[in-house]
Amino acid sequence: MQTQLAKGVQLTTVTSHQFKTNQIIVNFRAPIVRDEITKRALLSNLLETSSAEYPDQRALAHALAAMYGAAFGAGVSRKGPTHNLRLAITVPNERYLATQAPLTAQAIDFLKSIIFKPLTANGQFDQATFDRQSTNLKSAIESVSDDKQYYAAQKLNAQLFADSAAQQVPSFGVASDLAAITATDLYAYYQQLIQNDQVDIIVMGDFDEADVAARWQAAGFSDRQAPRPAAFYHHQNTGDYVEQQEVQTLSQAKLNLGYDFPVFYRDEHYFAALVFNELFGGSPLSKLFMNVREKASLAYYASSSLDTFRGVLKVQAGIDGQNHDQVLQIIADQLTAIQQGDFEDDLVEQVKLGLINDFESSLDSQRTFAVQALIDDLTQQSMPDDEWLTKVQAVTKDEIMAVAQLVTLNQGFFLSGGAA
């Protein structure tokens, strides 16, 4: 059931007797802006660790323990041209406990307190808490940046999305941005977010829908004036391959490739693209895995991934630097093979079965239902589970070959420990 709490603020309730917990997600969505990404990540850290009612992590932990060990967290993510700041709490369903405590209602009140009553003083976030979380975020970003594969992936992004600074930056921000963010500035940004971001509230589990709706209606969200954020970012195909190279001290070189792939979530080519990616590099049965890694022994790992909210395909390979040219060629050969139909029907059926098994396994996750509801709202479309399964099973060899023709290699980044 969907309830519009205000313009741009929607509550979706999904009732199910499948789980013994109830999950509540509050998602703040806005068009992604380069100078706001790190602010939103820092804000999620602050909201996750403190509020006026729960001024430190000990107080938060005590409140969660009182709700029979409820789990609470916050985080940020990207979907195409949108940035999401998400708060989530999972609480045991009181119907399965020897208690009369209204745990779901308490969880809603807890989230409302976190959202609307942050820990502030004199028109800014509490300085000590702000400083601590800024330091924590800086350390977290820098620790991830030490990963060479992550570093190579970010360098590829800088090339692949050269026309959009916001698309180049990871969803959790950039450490160098933090020095310019003050507790006062961030509090002002928080107030804008509360007033302007699109808000999606998902409540999943076994509960009284009318009571949940009434409690969120009482939260007092105001109408949003900004239009709904767009669902997709359309990557610009350059038509030519350009590779950047960098030398560092490392034992395993990284070759990351970025392809233009104009296929978007649930469009006419989407399901063929899912099967194509599994054949190309998205599964242990794929051509990249079997031919680049296993048969030719040219890669420590080789895989591909789809981003159907930005229209790109990426390949990641860990290789011996001296094999650069050979690996680049054999990856191209695998794409050509699929374009020309050089794959067996039995293999197609196996990768379809893998997709279906993964999909059906995901239905056992309460979070899957909640996150899918958020995506459905973003894209303004939904699909029954049985239709998804039918569409995957219906993908033909000709459709796989045709969708493979849409793939164009645009960018590459090669991080090596010596000359290529």
Coordinates of N, CA, C and O in Angstrom, one line a residue, residues 246-254 319-322 414-420:
E246 N 49.5 4.2 -15.5 CA 50.2 4.7 -14.4 C 51.0 3.6 -13.8 O 50.6 2.4 -13.8
V247 N 52.2 3.9 -13.3 CA 53.1 3.0 -12.7 C 53.2 3.2 -11.2 O 53.4 4.4 -10.8
Q248 N 53.0 2.2 -10.4 CA 53.2 2.2 -9.0 C 54.0 1.0 -8.5 O 54.2 0.1 -9.3
T249 N 54.3 1.0 -7.3 CA 55.0 -0.2 -6.7 C 53.9 -1.2 -6.3 O 53.2 -1.0 -5.3
L250 N 53.7 -2.3 -7.1 CA 52.8 -3.3 -6.8 C 53.1 -4.5 -7.6 O 53.8 -4.5 -8.6
S251 N 52.7 -5.7 -7.1 CA 53.0 -7.0 -7.7 C 52.0 -7.4 -8.7 O 52.3 -8.2 -9.6
Q252 N 50.8 -6.9 -8.7 CA 49.7 -7.3 -9.6 C 49.1 -6.1 -10.3 O 48.6 -5.2 -9.7
A253 N 49.3 -6.1 -11.6 CA 48.8 -5.0 -12.4 C 47.2 -5.0 -12.4 O 46.6 -6.1 -12.3
K254 N 46.6 -3.9 -12.6 CA 45.1 -3.8 -12.7 C 44.8 -3.2 -14.1 O 45.2 -2.1 -14.4
I319 N 46.2 -8.7 -13.5 CA 47.1 -9.4 -14.5 C 48.6 -9.2 -14.2 O 48.9 -8.3 -13.4
D320 N 49.4 -9.9 -14.8 CA 50.8 -9.6 -14.9 C 51.0 -8.5 -15.9 O 50.6 -8.6 -17.1
G321 N 51.7 -7.4 -15.5 CA 51.8 -6.2 -16.3 C 52.3 -6.5 -17.7 O 51.9 -5.9 -18.7
Q322 N 53.2 -7.5 -17.9 CA 53.8 -7.7 -19.2 C 52.8 -8.4 -20.2 O 53.1 -8.4 -21.4
F414 N 45.2 1.4 -16.9 CA 46.1 0.3 -16.6 C 47.1 0.8 -15.5 O 47.9 1.7 -15.7
L415 N 47.0 0.1 -14.4 CA 47.9 0.4 -13.3 C 48.9 -0.7 -13.2 O 48.5 -1.9 -12.9
S416 N 50.1 -0.4 -13.4 CA 51.1 -1.5 -13.5 C 52.3 -1.2 -12.5 O 52.5 -0.1 -12.0
G417 N 53.1 -2.2 -12.3 CA 54.3 -2.1 -11.5 C 55.5 -1.9 -12.4 O 56.7 -1.9 -11.8
G418 N 55.3 -1.7 -13.6 CA 56.4 -1.4 -14.5 C 55.9 -1.1 -15.9 O 54.7 -0.9 -16.1
A419 N 56.8 -0.9 -16.9 CA 56.3 -0.5 -18.2 C 55.5 -1.6 -18.8 O 55.8 -2.8 -18.7
A420 N 54.4 -1.2 -19.5 CA 53.5 -2.2 -20.2 C 54.2 -2.7 -21.4 O 54.9 -2.0 -22.1

